[in-house]
mmCIF file of C-alpha atoms and ligand atoms in Angstrom:
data_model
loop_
_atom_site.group_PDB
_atom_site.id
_atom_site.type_symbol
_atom_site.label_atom_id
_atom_site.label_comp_id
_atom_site.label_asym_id
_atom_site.label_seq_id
_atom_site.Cartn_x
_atom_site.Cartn_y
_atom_site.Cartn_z
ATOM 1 C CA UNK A 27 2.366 -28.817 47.587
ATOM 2 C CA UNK A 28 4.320 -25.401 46.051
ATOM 3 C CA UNK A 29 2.503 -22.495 46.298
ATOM 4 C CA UNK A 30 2.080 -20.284 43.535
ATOM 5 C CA UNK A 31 2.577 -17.244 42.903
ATOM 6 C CA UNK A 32 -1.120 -16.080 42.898
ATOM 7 C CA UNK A 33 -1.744 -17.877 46.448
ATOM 8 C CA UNK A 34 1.211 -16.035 48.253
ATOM 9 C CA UNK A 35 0.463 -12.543 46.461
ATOM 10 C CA UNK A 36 -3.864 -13.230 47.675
ATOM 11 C CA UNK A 37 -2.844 -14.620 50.512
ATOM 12 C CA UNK A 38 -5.000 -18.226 50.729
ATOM 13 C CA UNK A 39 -3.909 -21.830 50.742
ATOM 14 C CA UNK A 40 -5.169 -23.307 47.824
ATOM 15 C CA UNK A 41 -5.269 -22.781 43.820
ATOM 16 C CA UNK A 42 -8.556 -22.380 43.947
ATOM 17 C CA UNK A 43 -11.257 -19.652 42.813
ATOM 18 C CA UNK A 44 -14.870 -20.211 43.423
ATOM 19 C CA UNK A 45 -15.953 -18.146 40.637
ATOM 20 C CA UNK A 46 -18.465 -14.817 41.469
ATOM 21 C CA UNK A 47 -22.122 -16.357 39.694
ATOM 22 C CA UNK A 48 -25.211 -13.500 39.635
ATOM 23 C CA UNK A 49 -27.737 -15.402 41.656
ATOM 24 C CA UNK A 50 -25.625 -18.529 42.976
ATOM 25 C CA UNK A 51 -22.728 -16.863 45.085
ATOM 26 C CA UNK A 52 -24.057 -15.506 48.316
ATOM 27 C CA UNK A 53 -22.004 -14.553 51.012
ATOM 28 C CA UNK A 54 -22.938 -17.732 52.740
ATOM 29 C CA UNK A 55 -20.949 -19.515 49.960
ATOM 30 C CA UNK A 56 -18.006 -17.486 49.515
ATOM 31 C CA UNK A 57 -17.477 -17.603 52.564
ATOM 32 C CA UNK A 58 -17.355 -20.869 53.530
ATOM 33 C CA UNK A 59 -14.946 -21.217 50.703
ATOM 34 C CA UNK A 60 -12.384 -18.667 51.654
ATOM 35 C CA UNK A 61 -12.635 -20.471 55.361
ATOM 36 C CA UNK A 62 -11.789 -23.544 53.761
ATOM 37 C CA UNK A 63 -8.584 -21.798 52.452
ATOM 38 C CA UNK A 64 -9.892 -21.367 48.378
ATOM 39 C CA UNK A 65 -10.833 -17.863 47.290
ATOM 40 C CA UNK A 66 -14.679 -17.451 47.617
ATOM 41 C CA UNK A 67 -16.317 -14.898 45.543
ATOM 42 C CA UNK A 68 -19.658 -12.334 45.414
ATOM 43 C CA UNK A 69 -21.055 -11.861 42.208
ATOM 44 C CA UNK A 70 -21.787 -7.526 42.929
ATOM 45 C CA UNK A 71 -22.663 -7.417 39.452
ATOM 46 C CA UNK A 72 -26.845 -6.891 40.023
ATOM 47 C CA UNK A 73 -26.226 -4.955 43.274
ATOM 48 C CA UNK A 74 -26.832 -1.687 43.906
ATOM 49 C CA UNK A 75 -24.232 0.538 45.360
ATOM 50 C CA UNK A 76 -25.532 0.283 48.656
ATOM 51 C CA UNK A 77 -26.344 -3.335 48.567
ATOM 52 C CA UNK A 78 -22.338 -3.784 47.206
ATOM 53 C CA UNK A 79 -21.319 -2.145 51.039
ATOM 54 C CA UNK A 80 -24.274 -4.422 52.382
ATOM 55 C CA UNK A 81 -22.604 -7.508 50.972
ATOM 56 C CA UNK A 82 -18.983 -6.405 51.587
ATOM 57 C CA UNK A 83 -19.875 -6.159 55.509
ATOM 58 C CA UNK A 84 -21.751 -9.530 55.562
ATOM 59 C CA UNK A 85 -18.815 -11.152 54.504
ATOM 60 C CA UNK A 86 -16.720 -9.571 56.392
ATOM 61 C CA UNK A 87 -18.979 -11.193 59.374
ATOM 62 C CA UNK A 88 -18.208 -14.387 58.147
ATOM 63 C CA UNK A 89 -14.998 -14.592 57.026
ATOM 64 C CA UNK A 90 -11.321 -13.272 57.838
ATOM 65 C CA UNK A 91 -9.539 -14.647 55.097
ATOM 66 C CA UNK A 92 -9.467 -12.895 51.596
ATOM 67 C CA UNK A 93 -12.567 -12.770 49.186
ATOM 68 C CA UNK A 94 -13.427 -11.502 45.878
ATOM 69 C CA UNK A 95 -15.902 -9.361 45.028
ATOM 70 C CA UNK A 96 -16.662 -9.282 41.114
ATOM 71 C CA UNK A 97 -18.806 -6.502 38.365
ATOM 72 C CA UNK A 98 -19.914 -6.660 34.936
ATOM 73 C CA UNK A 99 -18.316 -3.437 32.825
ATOM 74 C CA UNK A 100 -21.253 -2.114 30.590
ATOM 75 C CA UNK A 101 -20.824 1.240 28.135
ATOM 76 C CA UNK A 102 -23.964 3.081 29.284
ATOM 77 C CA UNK A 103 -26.787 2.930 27.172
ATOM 78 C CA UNK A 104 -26.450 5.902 24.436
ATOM 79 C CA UNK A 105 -30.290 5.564 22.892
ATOM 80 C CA UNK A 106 -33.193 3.763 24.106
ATOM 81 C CA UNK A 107 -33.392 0.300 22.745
ATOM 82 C CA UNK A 108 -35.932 -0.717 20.200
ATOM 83 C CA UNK A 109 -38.290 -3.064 22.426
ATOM 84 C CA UNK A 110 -41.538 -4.087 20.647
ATOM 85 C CA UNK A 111 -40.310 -6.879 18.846
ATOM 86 C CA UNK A 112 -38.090 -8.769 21.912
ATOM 87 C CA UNK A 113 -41.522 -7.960 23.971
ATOM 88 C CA UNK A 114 -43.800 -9.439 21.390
ATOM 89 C CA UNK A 115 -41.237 -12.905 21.611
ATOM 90 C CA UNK A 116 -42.027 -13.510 25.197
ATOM 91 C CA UNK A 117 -45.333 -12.300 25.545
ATOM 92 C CA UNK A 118 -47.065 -16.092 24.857
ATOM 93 C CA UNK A 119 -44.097 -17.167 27.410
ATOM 94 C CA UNK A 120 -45.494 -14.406 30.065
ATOM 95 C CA UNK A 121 -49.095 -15.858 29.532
ATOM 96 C CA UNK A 122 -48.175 -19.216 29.594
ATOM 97 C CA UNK A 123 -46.832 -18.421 33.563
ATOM 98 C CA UNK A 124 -49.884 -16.285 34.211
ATOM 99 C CA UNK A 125 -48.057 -12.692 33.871
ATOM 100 C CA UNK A 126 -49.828 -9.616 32.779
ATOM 101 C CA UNK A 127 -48.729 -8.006 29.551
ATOM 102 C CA UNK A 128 -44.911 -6.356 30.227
ATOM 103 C CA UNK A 129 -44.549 -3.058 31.358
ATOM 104 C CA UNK A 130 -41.165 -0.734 29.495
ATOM 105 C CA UNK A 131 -38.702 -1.148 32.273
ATOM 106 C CA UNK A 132 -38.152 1.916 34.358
ATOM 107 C CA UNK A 133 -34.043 1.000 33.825
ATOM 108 C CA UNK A 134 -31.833 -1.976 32.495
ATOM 109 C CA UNK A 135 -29.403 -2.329 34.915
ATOM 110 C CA UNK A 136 -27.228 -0.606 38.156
ATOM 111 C CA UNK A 137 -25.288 2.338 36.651
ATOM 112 C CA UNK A 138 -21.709 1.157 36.370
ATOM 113 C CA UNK A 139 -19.516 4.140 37.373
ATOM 114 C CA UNK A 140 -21.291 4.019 40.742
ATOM 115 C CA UNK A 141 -21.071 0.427 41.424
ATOM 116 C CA UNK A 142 -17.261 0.832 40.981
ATOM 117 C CA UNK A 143 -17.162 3.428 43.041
ATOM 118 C CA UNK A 144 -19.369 1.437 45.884
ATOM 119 C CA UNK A 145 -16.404 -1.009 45.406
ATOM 120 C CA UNK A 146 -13.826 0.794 46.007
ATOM 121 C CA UNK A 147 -15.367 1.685 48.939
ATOM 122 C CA UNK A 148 -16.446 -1.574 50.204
ATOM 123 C CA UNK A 149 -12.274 -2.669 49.487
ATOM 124 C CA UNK A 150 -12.890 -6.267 49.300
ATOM 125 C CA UNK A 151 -9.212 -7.773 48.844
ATOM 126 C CA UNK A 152 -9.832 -9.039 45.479
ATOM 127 C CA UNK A 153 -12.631 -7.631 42.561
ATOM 128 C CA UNK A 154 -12.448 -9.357 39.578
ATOM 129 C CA UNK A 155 -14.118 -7.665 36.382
ATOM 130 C CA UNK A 156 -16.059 -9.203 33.560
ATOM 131 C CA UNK A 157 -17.734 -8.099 29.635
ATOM 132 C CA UNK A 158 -14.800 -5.103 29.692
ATOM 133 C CA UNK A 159 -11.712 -3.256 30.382
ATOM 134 C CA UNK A 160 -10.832 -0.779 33.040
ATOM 135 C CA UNK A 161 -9.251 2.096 32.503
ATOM 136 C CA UNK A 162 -5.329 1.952 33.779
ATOM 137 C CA UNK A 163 -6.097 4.994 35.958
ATOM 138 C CA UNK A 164 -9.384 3.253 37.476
ATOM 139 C CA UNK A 165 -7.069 0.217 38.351
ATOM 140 C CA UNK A 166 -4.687 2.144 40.072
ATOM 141 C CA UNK A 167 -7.347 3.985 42.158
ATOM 142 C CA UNK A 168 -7.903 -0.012 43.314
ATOM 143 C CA UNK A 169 -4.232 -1.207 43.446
ATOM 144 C CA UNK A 170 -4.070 2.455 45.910
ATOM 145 C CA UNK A 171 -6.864 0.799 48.143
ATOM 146 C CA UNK A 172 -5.140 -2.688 48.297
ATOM 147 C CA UNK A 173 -7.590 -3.740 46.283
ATOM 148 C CA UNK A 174 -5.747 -6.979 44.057
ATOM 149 C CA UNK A 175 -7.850 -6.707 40.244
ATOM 150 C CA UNK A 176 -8.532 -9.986 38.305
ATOM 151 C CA UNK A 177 -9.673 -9.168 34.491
ATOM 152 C CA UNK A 178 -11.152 -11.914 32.582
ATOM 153 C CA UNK A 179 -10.134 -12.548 29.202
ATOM 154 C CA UNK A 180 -11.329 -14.988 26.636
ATOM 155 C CA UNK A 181 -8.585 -14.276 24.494
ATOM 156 C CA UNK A 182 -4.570 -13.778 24.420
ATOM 157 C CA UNK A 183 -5.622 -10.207 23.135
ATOM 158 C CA UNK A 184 -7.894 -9.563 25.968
ATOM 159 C CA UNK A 185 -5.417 -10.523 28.672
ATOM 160 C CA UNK A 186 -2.750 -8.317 26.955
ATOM 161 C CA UNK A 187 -4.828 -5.379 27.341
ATOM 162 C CA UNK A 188 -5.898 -6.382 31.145
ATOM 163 C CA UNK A 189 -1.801 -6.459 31.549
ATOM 164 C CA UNK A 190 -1.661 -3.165 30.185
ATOM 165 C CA UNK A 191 -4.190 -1.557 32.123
ATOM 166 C CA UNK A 192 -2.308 -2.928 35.536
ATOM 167 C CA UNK A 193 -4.580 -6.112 36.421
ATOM 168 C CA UNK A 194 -2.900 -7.850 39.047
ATOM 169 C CA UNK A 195 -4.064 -11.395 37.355
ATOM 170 C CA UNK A 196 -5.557 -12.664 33.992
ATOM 171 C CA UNK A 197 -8.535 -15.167 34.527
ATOM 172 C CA UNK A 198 -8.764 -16.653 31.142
ATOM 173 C CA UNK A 199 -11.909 -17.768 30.350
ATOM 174 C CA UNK A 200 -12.086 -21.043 28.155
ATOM 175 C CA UNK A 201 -15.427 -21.681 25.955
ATOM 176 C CA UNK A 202 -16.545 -24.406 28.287
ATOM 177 C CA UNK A 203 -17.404 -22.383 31.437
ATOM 178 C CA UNK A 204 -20.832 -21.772 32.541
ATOM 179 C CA UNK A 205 -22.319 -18.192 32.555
ATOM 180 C CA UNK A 206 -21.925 -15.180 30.438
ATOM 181 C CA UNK A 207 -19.156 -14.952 27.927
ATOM 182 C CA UNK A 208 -16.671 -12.419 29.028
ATOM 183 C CA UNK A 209 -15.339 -11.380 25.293
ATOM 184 C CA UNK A 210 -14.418 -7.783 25.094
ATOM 185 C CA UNK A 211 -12.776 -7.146 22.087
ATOM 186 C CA UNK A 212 -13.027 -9.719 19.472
ATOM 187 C CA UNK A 213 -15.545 -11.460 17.409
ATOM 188 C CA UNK A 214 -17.761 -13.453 19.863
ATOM 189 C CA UNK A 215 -17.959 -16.623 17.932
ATOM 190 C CA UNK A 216 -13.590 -16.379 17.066
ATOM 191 C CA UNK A 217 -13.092 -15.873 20.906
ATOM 192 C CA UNK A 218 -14.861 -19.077 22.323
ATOM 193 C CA UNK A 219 -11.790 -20.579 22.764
ATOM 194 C CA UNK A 220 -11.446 -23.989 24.539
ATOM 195 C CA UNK A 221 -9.685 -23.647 27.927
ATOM 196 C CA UNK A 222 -6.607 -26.300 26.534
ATOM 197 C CA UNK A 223 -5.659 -24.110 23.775
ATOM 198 C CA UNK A 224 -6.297 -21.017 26.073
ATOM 199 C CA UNK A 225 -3.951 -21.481 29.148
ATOM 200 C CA UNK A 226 -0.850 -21.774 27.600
ATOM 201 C CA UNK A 227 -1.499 -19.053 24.904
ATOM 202 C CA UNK A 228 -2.450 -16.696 27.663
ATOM 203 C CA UNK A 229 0.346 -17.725 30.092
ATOM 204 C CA UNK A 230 3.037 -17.223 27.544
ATOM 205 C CA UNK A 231 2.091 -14.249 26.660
ATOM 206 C CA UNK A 232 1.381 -12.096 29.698
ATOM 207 C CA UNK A 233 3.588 -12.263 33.016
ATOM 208 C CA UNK A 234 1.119 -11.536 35.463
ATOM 209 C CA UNK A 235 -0.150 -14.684 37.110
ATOM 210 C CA UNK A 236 -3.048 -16.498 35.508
ATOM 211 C CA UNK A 237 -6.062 -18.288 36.286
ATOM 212 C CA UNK A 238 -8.117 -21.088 34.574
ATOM 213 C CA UNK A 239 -11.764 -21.291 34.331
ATOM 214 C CA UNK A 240 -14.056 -23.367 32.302
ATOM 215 C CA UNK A 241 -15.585 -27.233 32.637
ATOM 216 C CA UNK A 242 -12.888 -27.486 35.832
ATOM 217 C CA UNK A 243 -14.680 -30.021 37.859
ATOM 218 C CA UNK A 244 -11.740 -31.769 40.008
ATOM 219 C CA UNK A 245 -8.468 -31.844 41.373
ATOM 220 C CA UNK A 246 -7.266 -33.788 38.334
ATOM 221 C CA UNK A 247 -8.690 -30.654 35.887
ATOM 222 C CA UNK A 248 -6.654 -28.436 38.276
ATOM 223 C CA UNK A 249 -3.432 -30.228 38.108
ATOM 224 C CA UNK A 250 -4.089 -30.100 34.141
ATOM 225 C CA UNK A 251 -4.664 -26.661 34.137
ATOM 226 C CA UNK A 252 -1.853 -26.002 36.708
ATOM 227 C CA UNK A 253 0.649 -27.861 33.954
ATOM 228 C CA UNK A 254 -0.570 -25.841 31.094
ATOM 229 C CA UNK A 255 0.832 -22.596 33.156
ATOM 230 C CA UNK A 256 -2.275 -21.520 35.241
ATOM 231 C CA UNK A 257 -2.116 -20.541 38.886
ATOM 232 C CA UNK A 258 -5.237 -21.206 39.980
ATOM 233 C CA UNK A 259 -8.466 -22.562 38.773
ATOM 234 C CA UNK A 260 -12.015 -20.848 39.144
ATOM 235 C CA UNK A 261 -14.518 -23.001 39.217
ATOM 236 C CA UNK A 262 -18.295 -21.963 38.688
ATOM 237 C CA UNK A 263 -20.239 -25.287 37.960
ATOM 238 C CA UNK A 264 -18.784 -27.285 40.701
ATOM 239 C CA UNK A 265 -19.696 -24.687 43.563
ATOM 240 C CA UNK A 266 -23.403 -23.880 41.469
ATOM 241 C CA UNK A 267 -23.784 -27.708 43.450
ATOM 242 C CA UNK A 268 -23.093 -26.744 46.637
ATOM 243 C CA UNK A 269 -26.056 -26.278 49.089
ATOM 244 C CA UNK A 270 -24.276 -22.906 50.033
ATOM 245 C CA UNK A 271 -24.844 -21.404 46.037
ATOM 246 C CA UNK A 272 -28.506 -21.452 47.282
ATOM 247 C CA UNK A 273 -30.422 -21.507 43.959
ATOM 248 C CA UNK A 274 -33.893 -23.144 43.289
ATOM 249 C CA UNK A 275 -34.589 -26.503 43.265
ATOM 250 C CA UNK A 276 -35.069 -26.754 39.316
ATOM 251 C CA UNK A 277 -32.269 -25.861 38.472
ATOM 252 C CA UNK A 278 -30.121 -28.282 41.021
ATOM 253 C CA UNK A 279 -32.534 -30.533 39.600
ATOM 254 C CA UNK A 280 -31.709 -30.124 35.789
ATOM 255 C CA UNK A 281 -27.687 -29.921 36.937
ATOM 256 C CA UNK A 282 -28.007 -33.104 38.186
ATOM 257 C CA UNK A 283 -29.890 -34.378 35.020
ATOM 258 C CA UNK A 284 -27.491 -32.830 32.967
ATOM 259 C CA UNK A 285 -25.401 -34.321 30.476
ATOM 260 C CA UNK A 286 -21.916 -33.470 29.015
ATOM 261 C CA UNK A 287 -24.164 -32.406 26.038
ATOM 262 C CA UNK A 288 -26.707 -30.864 27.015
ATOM 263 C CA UNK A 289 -25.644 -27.192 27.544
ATOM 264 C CA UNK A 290 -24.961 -24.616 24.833
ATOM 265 C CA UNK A 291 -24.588 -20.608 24.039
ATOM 266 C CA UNK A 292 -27.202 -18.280 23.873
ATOM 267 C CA UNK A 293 -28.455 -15.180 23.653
ATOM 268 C CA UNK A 294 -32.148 -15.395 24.504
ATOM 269 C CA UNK A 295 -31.963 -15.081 27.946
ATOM 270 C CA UNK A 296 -29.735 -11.806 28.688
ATOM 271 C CA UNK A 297 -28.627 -10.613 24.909
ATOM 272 C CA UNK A 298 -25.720 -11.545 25.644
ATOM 273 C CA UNK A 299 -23.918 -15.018 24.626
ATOM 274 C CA UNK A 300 -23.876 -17.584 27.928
ATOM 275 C CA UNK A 301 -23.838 -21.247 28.587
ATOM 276 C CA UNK A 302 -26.106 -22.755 30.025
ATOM 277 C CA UNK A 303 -28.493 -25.968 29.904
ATOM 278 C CA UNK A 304 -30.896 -26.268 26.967
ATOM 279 C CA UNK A 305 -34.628 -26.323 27.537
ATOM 280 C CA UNK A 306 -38.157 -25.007 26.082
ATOM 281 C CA UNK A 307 -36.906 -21.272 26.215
ATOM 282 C CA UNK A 308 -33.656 -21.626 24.146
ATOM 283 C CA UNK A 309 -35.030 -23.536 21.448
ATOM 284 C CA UNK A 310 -38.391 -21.415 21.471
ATOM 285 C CA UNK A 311 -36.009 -18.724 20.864
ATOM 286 C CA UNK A 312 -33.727 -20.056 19.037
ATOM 287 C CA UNK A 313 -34.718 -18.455 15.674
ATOM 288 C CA UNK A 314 -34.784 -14.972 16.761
ATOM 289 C CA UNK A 315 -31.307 -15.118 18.949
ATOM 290 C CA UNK A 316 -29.462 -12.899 16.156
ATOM 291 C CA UNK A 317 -32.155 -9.988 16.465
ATOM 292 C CA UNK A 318 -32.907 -9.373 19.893
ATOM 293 C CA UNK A 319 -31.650 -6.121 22.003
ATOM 294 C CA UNK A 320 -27.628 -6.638 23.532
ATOM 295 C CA UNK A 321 -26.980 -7.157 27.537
ATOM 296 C CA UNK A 322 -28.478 -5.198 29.836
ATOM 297 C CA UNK A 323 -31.652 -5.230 27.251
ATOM 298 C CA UNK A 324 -32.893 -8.574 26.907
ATOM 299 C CA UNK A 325 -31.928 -9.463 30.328
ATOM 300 C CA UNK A 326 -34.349 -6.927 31.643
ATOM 301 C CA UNK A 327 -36.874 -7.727 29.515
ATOM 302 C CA UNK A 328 -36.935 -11.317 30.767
ATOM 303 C CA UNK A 329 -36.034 -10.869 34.224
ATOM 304 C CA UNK A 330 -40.075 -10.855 35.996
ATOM 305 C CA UNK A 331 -40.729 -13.911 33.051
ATOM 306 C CA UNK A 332 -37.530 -15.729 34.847
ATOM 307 C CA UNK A 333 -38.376 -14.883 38.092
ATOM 308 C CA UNK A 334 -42.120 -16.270 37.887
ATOM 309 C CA UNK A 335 -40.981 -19.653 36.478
ATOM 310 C CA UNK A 336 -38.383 -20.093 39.199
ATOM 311 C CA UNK A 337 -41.266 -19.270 41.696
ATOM 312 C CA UNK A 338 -43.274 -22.264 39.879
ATOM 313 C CA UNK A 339 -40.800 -24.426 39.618
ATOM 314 C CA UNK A 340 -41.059 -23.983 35.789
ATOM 315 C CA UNK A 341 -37.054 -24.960 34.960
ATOM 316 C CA UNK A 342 -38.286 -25.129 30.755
ATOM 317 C CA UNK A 343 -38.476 -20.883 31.235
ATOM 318 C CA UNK A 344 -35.277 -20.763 33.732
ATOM 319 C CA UNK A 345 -31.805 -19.510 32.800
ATOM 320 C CA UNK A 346 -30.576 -22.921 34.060
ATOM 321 C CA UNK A 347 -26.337 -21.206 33.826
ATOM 322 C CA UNK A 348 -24.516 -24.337 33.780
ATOM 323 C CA UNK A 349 -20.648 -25.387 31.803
ATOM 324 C CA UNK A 350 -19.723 -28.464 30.101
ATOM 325 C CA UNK A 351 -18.541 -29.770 32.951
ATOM 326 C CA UNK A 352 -21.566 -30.175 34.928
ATOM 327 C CA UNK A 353 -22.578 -33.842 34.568
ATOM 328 C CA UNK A 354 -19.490 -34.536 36.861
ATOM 329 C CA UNK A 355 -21.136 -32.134 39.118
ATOM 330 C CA UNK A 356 -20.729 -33.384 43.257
ATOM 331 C CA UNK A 357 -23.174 -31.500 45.401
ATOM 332 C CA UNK A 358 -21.744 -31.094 48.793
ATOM 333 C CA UNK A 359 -20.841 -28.821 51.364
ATOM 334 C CA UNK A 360 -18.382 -26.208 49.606
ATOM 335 C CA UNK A 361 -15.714 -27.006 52.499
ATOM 336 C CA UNK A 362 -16.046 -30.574 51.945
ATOM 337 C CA UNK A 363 -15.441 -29.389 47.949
ATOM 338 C CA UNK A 364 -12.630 -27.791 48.765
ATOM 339 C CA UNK A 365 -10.789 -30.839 50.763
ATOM 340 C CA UNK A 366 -11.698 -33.291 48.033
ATOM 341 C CA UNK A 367 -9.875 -30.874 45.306
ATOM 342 C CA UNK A 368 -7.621 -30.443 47.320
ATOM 343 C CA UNK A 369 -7.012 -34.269 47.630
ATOM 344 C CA UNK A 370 -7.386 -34.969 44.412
ATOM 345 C CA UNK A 371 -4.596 -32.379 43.566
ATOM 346 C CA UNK A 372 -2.626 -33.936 45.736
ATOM 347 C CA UNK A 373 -2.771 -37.485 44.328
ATOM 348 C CA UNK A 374 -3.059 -36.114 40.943
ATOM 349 C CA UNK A 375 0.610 -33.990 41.135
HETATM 350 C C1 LIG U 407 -24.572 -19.375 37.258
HETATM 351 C C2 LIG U 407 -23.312 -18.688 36.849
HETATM 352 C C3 LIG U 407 -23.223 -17.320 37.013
HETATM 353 C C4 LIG U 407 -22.027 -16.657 36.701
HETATM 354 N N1 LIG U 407 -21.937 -15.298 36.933
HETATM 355 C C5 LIG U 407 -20.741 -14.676 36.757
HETATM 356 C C6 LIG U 407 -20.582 -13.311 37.127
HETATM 357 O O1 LIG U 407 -21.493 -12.646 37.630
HETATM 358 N N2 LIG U 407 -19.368 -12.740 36.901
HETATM 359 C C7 LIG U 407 -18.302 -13.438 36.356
HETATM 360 O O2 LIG U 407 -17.223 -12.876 36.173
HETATM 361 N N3 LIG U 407 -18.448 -14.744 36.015
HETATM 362 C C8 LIG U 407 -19.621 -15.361 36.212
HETATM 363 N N4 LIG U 407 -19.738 -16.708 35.922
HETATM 364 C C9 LIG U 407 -18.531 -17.451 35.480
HETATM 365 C C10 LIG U 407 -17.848 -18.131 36.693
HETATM 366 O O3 LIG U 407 -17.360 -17.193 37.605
HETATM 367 C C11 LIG U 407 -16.682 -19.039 36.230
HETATM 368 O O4 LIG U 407 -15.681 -18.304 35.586
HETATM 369 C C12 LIG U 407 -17.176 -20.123 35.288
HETATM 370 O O5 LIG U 407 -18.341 -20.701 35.825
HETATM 371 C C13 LIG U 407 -16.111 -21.184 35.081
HETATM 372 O O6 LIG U 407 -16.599 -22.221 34.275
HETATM 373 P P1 LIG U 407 -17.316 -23.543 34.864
HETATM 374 O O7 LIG U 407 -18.723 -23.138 35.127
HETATM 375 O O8 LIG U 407 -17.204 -24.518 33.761
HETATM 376 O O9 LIG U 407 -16.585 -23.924 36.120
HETATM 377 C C14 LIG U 407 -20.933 -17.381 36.192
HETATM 378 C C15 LIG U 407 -21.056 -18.767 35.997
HETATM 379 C C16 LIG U 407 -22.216 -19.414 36.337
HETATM 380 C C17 LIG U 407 -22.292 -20.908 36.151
#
């Protein structure tokens, strides 16, 4: 099979990106990805600074082939967020799991500037950036360290400005992935754009290499991506089943239940749009998705609430992050993922 562009420039031998997912990419996974010759990837994007190092060394001790390690970029908060009413929402939730009435948190999330610069530090081969832009001076300070970036865009104007700012690589993010929406610059709604009409927009208008993601399930979706002009494909949903992602039994449980319509967008989890599969939560909140507090907000306000149900097994009160893709969903080993796409490529080309 040709190698791309992307693989000689990262150095692996596949097209293949197991994309970075907060809570569902350990170390364990990536690297057992990257050994298998894909590009495994951290999500770094709830770690502290110290924890980013932490995680950089572990894989290190597991793998010597690249890896990715991947933020969220978040303005920092200006004024403190109006919180009574989103706390009001989920307070019959919290009693319903036996919680006691929710404290202000102390913070909303890891300061930004310093997980960037615990990145840097760490130099993983590859960091791959999500919700933002960097600044063209911040991605030379990486490109200086050897440090490859990947910016994710959701539209053909959001992979223009990546290019601009020096990203080595556009992931293009299609409507159908699982997870947060990456849109940076546009009208959420006007940027969930599916990944068919996506790839060859992007492709033709940037020249650095690009990557696909979103409801990429098999070799055959690579090949189809690969034809439309991509490079790669990242694939979240399709590693989330691997035993390696490590996440709680309700939600492999509710993948594997899951239909090809049972996910959609919302807000009520994080405050910020994300696909993932319906239950009690979404459509409890469903009304009030338009009013509560943005990303890092909400996501605070729900995190102990999210945590408690996954401790009881509760998956109607989980954030059950899942794409469109996920009814076709193979849990195994992510080596043994890896071969079969690879296969499947193969026979597929
Ligand atoms: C559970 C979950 C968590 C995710 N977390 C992140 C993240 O922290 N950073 C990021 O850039 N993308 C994140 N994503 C997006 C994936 O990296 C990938 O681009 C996406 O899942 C591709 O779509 P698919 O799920 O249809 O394969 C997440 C996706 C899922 C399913």
């Amino acid at each position: 099979m040709q190698t791309t562009q992307f693989q000689s420039a990262v150095g692996i031998a596949h097209p293949i990106v197991q994309g970075p997912m907060n809570g569902a990419s350990p170390p364990a996974l990536a690297a057992a990805v990257s050994n298998a010759g894909g590009l495994g990837s951290c999500a770094a994007a709830l770690l502290a600074p110290s924890a980013i190092l932490e995680t950089a060394a572990q894989l290190r001790g597991l793998t010597d082939k690249p890896f990715n390690m991947n933020l969220f970029l978040l303005p920092e908060l200006q004024t403190p967020p109006a919180l009574e009413q989103a706390q009001a929402l989920l307070q019959p939730i919290r009693e319903e799991l036996g919680l006691p009435p929710a404290q202000t948190p102390l913070r909303f999330s890891e300061n930004c500037r310093d997980q960037i610069a615990a990145l840097l530090e760490a130099a993983p081969p590859v960091a791959s950036f999500t919700f933002g832009l960097l600044d063209a001076q911040v991605v030379r300070q990486f490109r200086k360290k050897d440090i490859q970036v990947i910016g994710t865009a959701t539209t053909v104007a959001e992979a223009r400005a990546w290019e601009e700012a020096g990203a080595d690589f556009i992931c293009a993010l299609g409507a159908e992935a699982g997870g947060h929406r990456a849109t940076f610059l546009g009208d959420f709604e006007q940027s969930c754009i599916g990944l068919m009409a996506l790839v060859p927009q992007v492709t033709h208008a940037v020249k650095v290499p690009v990557i696909a993601a979103g409801g990429l399930m098999s070799g055959r979706g690579i090949a189809a991506a690969m034809l439309l002009g991509a490079q790669a494909a990242q694939m979240g949903t399709a590693f989330l089943c691997c035993p390696e992602s490590g996440i709680a039994p309700a939600w492999r449980a509710a993948l594997a239940a899951a239909h090809d319509d049972g996910t959609r967008l919302t807000r009520s989890f994080s405050g910020r749009w994300a696909r993932g599969i319906v239950n009690e939560f979404m459509e409890h909140m469903r009304p009030y998705e338009q009013v509560l507090p943005a990303y890092p907000v909400q996501n605070a306000l729900t995190t102990e609430l999210r945590q408690a149900a996954t401790r009881a097994g509760r998956s109607e009160f989980m954030s059950l992050w899942a794409g469109q893709g996920v009814a076709m969903g193979r849990p195994m080993p992510a080596a043994q993922l890896v071969d079969t796409l690879v296969e499947e490529l193969r026979l597929a080309r």
